[in-house]
PDB file of C-alpha atoms in Angstrom:
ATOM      1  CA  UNK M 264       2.426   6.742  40.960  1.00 52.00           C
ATOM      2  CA  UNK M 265       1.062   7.107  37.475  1.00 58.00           C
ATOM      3  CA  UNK M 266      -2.534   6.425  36.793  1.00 71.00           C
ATOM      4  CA  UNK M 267      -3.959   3.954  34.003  1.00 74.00           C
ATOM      5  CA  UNK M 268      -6.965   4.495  31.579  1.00 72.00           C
ATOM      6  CA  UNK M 269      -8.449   1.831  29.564  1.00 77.00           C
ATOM      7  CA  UNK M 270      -4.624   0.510  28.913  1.00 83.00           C
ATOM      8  CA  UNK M 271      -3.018   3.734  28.454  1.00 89.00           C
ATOM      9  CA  UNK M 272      -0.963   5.839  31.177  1.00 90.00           C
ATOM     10  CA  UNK M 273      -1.724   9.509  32.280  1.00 91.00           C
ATOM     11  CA  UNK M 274       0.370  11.964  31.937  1.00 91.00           C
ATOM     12  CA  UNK M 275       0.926  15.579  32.659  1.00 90.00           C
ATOM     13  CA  UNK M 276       1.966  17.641  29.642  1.00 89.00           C
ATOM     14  CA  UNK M 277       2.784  21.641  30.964  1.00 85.00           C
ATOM     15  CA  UNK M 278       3.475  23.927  29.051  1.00 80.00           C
ATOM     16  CA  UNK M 279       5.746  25.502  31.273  1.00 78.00           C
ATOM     17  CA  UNK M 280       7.462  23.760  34.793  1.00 76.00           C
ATOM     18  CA  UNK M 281       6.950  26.916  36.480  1.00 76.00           C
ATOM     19  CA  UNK M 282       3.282  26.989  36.008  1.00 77.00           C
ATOM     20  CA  UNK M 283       0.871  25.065  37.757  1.00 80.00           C
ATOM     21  CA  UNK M 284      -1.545  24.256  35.107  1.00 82.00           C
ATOM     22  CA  UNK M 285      -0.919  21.270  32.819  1.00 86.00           C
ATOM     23  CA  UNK M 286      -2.625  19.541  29.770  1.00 88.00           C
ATOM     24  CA  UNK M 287      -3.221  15.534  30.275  1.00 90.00           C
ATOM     25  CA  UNK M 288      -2.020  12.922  27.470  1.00 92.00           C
ATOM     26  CA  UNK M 289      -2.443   9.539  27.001  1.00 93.00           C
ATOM     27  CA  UNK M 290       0.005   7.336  26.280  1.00 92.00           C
ATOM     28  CA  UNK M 291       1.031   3.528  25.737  1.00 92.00           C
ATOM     29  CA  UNK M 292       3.313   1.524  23.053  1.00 92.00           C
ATOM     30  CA  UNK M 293       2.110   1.120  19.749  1.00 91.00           C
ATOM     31  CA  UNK M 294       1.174  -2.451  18.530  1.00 88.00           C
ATOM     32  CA  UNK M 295      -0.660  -3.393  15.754  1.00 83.00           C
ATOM     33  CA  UNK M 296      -0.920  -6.718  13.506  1.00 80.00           C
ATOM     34  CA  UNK M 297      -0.088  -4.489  10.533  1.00 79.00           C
ATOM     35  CA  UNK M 298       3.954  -4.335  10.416  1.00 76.00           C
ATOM     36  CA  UNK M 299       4.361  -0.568   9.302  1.00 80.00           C
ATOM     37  CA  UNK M 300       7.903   0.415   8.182  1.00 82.00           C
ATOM     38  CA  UNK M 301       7.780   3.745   9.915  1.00 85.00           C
ATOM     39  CA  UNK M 302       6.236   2.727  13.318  1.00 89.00           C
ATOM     40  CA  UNK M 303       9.024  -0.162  14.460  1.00 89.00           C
ATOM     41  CA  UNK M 304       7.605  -2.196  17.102  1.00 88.00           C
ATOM     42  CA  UNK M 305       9.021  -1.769  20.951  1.00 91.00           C
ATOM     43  CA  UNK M 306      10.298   1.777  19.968  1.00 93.00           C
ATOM     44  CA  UNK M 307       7.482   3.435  18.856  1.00 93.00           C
ATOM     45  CA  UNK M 308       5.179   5.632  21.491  1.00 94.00           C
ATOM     46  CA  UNK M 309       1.530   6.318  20.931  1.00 93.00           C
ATOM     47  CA  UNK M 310       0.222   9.773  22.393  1.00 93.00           C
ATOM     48  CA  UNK M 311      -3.817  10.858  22.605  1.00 93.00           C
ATOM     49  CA  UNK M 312      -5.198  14.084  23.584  1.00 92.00           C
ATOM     50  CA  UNK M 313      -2.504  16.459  21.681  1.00 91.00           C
ATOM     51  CA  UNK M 314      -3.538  19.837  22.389  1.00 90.00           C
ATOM     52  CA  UNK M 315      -3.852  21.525  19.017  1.00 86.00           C
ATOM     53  CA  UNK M 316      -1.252  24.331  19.333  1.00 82.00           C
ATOM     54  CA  UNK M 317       1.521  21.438  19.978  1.00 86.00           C
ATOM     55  CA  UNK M 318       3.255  20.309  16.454  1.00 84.00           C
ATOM     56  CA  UNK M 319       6.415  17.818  15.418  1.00 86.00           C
ATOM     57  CA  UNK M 320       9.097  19.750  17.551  1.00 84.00           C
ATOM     58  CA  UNK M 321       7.387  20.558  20.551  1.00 84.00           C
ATOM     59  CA  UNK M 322       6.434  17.371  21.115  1.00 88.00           C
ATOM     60  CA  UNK M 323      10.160  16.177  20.292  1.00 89.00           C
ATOM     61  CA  UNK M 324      11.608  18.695  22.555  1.00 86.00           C
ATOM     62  CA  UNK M 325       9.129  17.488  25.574  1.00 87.00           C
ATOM     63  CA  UNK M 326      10.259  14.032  25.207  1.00 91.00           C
ATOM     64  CA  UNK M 327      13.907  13.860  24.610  1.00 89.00           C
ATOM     65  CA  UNK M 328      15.220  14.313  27.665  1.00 88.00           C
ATOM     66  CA  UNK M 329      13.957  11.223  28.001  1.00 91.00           C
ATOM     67  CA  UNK M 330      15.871   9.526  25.249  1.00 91.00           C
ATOM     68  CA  UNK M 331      16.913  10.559  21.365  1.00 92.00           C
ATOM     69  CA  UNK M 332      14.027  10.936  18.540  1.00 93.00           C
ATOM     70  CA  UNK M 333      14.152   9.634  15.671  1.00 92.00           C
ATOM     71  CA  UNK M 334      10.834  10.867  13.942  1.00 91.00           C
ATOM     72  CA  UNK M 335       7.546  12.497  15.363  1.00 91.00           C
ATOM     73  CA  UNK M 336       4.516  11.560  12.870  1.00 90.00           C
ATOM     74  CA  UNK M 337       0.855  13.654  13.702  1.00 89.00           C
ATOM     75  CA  UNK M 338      -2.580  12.425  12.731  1.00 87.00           C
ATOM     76  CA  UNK M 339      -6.290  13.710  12.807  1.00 85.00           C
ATOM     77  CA  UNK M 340      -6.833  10.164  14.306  1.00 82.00           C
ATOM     78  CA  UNK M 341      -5.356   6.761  15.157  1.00 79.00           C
ATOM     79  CA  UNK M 342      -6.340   5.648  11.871  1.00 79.00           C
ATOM     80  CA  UNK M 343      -4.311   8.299   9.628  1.00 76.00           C
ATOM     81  CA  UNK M 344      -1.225   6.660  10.163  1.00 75.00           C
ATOM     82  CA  UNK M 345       2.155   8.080   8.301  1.00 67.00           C
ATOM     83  CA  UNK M 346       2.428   7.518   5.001  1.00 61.00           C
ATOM     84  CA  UNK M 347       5.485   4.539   3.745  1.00 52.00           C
ATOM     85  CA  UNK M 348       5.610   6.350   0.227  1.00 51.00           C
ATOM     86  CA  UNK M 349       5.928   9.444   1.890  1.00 52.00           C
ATOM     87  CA  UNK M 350       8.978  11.084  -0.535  1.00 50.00           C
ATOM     88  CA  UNK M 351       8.104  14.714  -0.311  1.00 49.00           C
ATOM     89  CA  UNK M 352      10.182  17.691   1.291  1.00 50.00           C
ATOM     90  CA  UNK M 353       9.562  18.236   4.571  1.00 52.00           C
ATOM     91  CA  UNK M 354      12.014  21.143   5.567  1.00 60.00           C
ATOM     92  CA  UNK M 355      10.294  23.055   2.418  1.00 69.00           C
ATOM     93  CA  UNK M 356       8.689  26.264   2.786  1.00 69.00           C
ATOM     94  CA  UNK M 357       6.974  26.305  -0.447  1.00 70.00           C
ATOM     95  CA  UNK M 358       6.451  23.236  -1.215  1.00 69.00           C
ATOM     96  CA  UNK M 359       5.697  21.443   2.076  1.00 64.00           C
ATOM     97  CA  UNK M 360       2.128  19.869   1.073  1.00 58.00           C
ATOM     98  CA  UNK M 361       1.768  18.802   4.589  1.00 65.00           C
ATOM     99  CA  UNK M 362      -0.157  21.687   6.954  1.00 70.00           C
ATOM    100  CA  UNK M 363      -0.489  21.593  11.170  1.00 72.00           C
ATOM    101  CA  UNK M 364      -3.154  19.766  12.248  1.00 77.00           C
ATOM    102  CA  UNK M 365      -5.208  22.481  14.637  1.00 78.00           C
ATOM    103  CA  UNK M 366      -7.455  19.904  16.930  1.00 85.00           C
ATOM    104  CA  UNK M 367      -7.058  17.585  19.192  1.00 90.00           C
ATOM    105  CA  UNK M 368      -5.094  14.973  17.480  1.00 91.00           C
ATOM    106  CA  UNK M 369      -2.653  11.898  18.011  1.00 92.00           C
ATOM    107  CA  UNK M 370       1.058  11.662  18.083  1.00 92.00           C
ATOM    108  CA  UNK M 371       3.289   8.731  17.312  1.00 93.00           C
ATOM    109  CA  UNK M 372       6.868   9.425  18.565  1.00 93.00           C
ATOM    110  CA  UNK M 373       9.771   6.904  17.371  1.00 94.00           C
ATOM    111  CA  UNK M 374      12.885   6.361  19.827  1.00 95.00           C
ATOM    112  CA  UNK M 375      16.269   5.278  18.728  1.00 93.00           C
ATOM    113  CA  UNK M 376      16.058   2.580  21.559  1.00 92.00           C
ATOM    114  CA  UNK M 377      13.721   0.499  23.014  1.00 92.00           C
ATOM    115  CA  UNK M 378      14.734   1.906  26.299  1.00 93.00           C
ATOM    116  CA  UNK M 379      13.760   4.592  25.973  1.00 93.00           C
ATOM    117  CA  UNK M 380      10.315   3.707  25.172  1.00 92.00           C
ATOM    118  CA  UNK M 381      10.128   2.071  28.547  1.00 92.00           C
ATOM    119  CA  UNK M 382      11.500   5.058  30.156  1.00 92.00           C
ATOM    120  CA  UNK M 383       8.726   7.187  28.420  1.00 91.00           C
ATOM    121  CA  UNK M 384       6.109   4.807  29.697  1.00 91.00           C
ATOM    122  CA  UNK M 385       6.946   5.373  34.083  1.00 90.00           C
ATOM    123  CA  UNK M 386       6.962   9.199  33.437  1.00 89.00           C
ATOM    124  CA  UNK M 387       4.186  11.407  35.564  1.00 88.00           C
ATOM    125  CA  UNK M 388       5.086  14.712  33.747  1.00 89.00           C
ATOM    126  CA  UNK M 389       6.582  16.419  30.554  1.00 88.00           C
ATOM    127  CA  UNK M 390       7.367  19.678  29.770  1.00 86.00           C
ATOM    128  CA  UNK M 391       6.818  21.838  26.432  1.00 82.00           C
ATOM    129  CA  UNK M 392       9.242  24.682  26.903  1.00 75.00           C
ATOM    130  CA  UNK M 393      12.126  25.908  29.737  1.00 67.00           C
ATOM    131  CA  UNK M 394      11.229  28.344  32.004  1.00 59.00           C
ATOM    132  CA  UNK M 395      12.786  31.358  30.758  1.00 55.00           C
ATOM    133  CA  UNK M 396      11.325  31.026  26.785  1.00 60.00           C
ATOM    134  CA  UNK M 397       8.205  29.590  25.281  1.00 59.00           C
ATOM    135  CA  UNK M 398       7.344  29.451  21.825  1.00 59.00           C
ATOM    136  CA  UNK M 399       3.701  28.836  21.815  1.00 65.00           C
ATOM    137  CA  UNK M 400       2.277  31.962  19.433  1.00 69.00           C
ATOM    138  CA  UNK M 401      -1.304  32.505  19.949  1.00 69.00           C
ATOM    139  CA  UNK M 402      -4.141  35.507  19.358  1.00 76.00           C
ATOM    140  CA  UNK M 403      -3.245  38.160  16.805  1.00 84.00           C
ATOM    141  CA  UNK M 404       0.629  37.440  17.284  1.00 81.00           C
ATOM    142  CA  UNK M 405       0.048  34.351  15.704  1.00 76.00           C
ATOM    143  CA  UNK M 406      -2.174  35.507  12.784  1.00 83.00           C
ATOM    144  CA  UNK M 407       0.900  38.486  11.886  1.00 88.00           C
ATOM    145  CA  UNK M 408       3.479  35.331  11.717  1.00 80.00           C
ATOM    146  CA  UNK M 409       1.200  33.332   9.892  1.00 78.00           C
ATOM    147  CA  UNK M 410       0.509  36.341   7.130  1.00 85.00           C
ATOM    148  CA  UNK M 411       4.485  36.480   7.145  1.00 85.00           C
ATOM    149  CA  UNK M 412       5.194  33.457   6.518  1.00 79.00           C
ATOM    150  CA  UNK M 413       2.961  33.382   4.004  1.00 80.00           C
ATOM    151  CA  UNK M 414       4.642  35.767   1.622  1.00 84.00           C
ATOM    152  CA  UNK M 415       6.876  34.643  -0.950  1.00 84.00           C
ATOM    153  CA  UNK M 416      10.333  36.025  -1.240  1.00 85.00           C
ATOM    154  CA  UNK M 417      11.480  35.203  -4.874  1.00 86.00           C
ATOM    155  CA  UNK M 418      14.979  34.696  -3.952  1.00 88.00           C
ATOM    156  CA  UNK M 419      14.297  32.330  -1.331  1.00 85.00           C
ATOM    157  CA  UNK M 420      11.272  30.239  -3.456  1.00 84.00           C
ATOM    158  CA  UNK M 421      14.323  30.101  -6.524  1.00 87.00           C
ATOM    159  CA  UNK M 422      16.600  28.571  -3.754  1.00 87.00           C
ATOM    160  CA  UNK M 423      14.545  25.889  -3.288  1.00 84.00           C
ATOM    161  CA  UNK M 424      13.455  25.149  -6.923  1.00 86.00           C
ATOM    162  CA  UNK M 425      17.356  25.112  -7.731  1.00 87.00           C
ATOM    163  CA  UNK M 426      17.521  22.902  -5.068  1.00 85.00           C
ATOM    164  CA  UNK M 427      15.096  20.152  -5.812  1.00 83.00           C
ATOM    165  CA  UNK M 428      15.788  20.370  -9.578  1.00 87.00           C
ATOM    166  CA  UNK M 429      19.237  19.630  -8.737  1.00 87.00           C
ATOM    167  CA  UNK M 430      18.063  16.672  -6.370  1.00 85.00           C
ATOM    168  CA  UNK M 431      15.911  15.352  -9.435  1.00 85.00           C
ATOM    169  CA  UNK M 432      18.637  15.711 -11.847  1.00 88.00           C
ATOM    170  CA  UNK M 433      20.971  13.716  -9.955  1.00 88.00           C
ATOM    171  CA  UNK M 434      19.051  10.942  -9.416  1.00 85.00           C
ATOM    172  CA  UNK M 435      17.784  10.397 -13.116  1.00 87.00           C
ATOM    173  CA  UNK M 436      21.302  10.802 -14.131  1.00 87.00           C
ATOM    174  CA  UNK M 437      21.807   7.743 -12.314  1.00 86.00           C
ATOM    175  CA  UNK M 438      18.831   5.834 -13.461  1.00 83.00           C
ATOM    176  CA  UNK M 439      19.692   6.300 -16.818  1.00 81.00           C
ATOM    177  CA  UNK M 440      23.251   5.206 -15.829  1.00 80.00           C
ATOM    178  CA  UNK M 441      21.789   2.205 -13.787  1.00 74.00           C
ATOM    179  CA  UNK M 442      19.980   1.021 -17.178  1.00 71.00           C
ATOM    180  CA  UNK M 443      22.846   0.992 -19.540  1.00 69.00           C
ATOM    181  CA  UNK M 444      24.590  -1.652 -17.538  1.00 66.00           C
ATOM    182  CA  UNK M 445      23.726  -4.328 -17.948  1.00 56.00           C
ATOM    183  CA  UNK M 446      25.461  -7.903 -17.277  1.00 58.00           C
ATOM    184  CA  UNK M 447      25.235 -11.502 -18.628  1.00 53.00           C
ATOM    185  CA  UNK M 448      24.823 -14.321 -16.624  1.00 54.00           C
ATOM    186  CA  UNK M 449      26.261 -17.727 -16.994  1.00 54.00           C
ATOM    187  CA  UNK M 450      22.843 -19.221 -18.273  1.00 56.00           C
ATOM    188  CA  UNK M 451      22.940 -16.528 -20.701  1.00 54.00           C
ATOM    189  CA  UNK M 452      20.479 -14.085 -18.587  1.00 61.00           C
ATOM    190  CA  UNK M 453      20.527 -10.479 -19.211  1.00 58.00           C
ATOM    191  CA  UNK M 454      20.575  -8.840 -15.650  1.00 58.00           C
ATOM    192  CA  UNK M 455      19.955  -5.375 -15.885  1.00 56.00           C
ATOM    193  CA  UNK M 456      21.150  -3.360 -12.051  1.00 56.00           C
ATOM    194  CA  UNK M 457      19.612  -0.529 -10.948  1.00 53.00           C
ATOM    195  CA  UNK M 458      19.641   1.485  -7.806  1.00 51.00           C
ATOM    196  CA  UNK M 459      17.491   4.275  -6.235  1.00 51.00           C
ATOM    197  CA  UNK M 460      13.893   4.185  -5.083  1.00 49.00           C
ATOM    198  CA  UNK M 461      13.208   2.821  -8.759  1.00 50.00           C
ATOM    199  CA  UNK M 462      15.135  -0.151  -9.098  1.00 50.00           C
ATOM    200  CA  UNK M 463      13.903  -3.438 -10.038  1.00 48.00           C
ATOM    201  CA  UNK M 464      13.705  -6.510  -8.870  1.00 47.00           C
ATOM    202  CA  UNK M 465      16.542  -9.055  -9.292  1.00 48.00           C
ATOM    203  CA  UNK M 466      15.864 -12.392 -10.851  1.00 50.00           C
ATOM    204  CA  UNK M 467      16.800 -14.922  -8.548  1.00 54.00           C
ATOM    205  CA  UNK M 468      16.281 -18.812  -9.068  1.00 59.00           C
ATOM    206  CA  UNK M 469      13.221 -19.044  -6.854  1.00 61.00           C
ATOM    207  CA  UNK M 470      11.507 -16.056  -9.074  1.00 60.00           C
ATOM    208  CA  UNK M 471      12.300 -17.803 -12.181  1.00 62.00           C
ATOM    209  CA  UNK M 472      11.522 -21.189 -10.964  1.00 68.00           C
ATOM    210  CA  UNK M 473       8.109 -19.597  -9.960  1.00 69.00           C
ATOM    211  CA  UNK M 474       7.465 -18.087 -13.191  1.00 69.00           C
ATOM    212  CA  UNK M 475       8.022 -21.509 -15.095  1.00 71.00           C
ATOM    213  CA  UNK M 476       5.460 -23.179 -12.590  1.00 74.00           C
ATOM    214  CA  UNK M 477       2.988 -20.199 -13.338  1.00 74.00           C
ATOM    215  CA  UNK M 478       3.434 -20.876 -17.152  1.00 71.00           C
ATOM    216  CA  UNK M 479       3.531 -24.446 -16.882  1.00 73.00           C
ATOM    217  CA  UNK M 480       0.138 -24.486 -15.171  1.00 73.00           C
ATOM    218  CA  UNK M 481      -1.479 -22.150 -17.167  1.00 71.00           C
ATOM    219  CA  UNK M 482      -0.287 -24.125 -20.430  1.00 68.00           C
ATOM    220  CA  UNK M 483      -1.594 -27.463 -19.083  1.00 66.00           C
ATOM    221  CA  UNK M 484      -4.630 -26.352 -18.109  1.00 65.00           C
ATOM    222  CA  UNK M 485      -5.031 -24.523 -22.148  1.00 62.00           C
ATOM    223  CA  UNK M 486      -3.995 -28.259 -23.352  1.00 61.00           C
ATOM    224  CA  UNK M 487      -6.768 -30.039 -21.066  1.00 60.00           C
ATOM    225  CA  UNK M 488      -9.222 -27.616 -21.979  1.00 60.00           C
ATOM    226  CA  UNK M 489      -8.327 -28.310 -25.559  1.00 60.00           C
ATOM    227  CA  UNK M 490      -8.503 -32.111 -25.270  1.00 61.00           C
ATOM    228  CA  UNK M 491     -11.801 -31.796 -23.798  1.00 63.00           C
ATOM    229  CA  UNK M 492     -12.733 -30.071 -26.910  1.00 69.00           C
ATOM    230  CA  UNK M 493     -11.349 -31.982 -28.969  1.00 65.00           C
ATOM    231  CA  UNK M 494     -12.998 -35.123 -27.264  1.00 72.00           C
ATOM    232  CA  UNK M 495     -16.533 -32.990 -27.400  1.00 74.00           C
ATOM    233  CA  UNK M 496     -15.766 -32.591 -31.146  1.00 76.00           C
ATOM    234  CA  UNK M 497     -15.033 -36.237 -32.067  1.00 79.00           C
ATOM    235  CA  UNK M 498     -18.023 -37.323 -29.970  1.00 78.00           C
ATOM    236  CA  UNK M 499     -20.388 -35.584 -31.982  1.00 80.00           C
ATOM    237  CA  UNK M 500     -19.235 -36.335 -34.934  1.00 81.00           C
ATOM    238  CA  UNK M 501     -19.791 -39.985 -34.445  1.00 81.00           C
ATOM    239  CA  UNK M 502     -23.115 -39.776 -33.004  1.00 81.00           C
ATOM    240  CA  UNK M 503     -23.728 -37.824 -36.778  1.00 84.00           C
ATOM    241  CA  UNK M 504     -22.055 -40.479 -38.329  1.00 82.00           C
ATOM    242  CA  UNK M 505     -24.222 -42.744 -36.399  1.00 83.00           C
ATOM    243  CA  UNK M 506     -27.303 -41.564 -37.236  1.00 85.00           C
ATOM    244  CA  UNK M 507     -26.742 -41.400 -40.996  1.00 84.00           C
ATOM    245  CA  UNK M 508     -25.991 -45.096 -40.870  1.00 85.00           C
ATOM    246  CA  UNK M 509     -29.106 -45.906 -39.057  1.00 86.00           C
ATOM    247  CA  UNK M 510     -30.787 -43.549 -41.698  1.00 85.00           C
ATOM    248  CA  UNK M 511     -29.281 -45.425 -44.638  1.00 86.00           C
ATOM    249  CA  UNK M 512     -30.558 -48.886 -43.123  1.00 86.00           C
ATOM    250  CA  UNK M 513     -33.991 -47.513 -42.151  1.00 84.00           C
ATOM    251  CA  UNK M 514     -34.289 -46.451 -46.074  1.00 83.00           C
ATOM    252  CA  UNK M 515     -33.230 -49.857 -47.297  1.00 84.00           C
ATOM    253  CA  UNK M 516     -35.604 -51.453 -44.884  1.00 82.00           C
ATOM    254  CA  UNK M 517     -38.438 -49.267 -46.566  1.00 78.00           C
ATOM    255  CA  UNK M 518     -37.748 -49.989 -49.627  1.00 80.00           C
ATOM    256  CA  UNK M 519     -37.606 -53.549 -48.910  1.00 80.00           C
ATOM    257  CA  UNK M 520     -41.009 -53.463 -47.405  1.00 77.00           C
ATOM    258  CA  UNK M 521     -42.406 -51.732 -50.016  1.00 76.00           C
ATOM    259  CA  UNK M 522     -40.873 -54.806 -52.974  1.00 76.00           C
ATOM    260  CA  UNK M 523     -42.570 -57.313 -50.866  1.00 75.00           C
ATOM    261  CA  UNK M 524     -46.005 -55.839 -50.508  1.00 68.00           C
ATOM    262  CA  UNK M 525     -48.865 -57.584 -52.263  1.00 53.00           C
ATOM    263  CA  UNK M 526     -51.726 -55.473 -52.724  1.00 47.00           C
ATOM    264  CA  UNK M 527     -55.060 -56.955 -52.159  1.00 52.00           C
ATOM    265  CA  UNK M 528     -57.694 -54.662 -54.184  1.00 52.00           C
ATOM    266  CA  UNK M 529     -60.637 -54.491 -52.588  1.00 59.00           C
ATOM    267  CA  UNK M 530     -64.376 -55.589 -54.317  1.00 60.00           C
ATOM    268  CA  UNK M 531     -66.192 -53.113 -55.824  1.00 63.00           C
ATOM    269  CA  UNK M 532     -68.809 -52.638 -53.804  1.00 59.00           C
ATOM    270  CA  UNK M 533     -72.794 -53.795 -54.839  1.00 59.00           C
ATOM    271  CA  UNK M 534     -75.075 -50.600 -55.709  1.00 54.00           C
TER     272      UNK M 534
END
């Protein structure tokens, strides 16, 4: 009978089956309201607790008996999820930017089918390593391999620069290859194909008709704004125009007033 924690299901991770001791995980299948490319839905397995010295392939070997891997993805935390954009060489000794996480961390394993999810989720117990060879390095062993590995052997570090550069050559040979044709639609279109993790979007009718509607808007609303100015304009031009007549007549009325006046001098007054 499995036990259940706060949604998730306990389970037994030894490091060897001929050893009584054993590490517990948590585990449960991953949801989340975010769709994530690398993280399908009803195949993908969350694990908590990962002991620190257990890595990609041990937890891959544990867990396939159960049902075939696809990919194993390690994070500090549930929210350092994989990267999508993630392009860079993995099976690289050199030039491998990711390093093992060495803490307690979380584990997101992706079946091939959703079966086997559900068969992950009844299990009571997995197992690291057989019982005749482990491959758990620890104590000073661990620090000689890890001073090994850490040499570089020219030969080996050219290998895999000849390697990539190769890989890199390739693929802008076809870019450039992808950008010289081009092809001519029958509304006279110039649809350029390209291929790769580059290419470009192709300009289908709903695109275009959603680029005229974007332009259309935006030049209505530059005509309104210019007939309100206009408008503005013309409004204040007549109140001027307004004014000056009312000036004119005001004069005229002045000087009118002033031709009819009839001055009444006053007596000199009696000393």
């Amino acid at each position: 009978m499995s036990h259940k924690a706060n949604g998730f299901t306990v389970v037994n991770l030894k490091h060897r089956s001929d050893r009584p001791t054993c590490h517990q995980i948590f585990i449960k299948e991953y949801t989340s309201k975010n769709v994530h490319t690398k993280l399908p839905e009803q195949r993908t397995l969350l694990i908590l607790n990962v002991p620190p010295y257990v890595q990609e392939n041990e937890l891959k070997h544990a867990f396939q008996r159960i049902g075939e891997i696809e990919e194993v993805y390690l994070g500090s935390d549930l929210n350092d999820l994989p990267s999508m954009d993630d392009d860079s060489i993995t099976d690289s000794k050199y030039f491998n930017p990711k390093k093992p996480i060495d803490k307690f961390k979380c584990a997101w394993l992706v079946f091939k089918a959703s079966r086997s999810l559900r068969a992950a989720l009844k299990e009571q117990e997995v197992v690291l390593y057989e019982n005749d060879r482990t491959i758990l390095v620890t104590g000073l062993d661990r620090w000689m391999s890890e001073y090994t590995n850490g040499i570089v052997i020219e030969k080996d570090l050219e290998a895999e620069v000849n390697k990539y550069m190769n890989v890199f050559e390739v693929d802008e040979m076809r870019e450039k290859e992808d950008e010289k044709r081009v092809e001519v639609d029958e509304d006279g279109w110039t649809v350029v194909k390209k291929s790769g993790r580059n290419a470009g979007f192709q300009q289908k009718e709903s695109v275009i008709a959603k680029i005229e509607d974007k332009i259309a808007s935006r030049k209505s609303k530059k005509e309104l704004a210019n007939f309100y100015t206009f408008q503005i304009r013309e409004s204040k031009q007549r109140h001027i125009v307004s004014m000056r007549k009312r000036f004119e007549s005001d004069k005229r009325k002045v000087e009118q007033m002033k031709k009819e006046r009839k001055f009444k001098p006053l007596a000199p007054l009696k000393q």
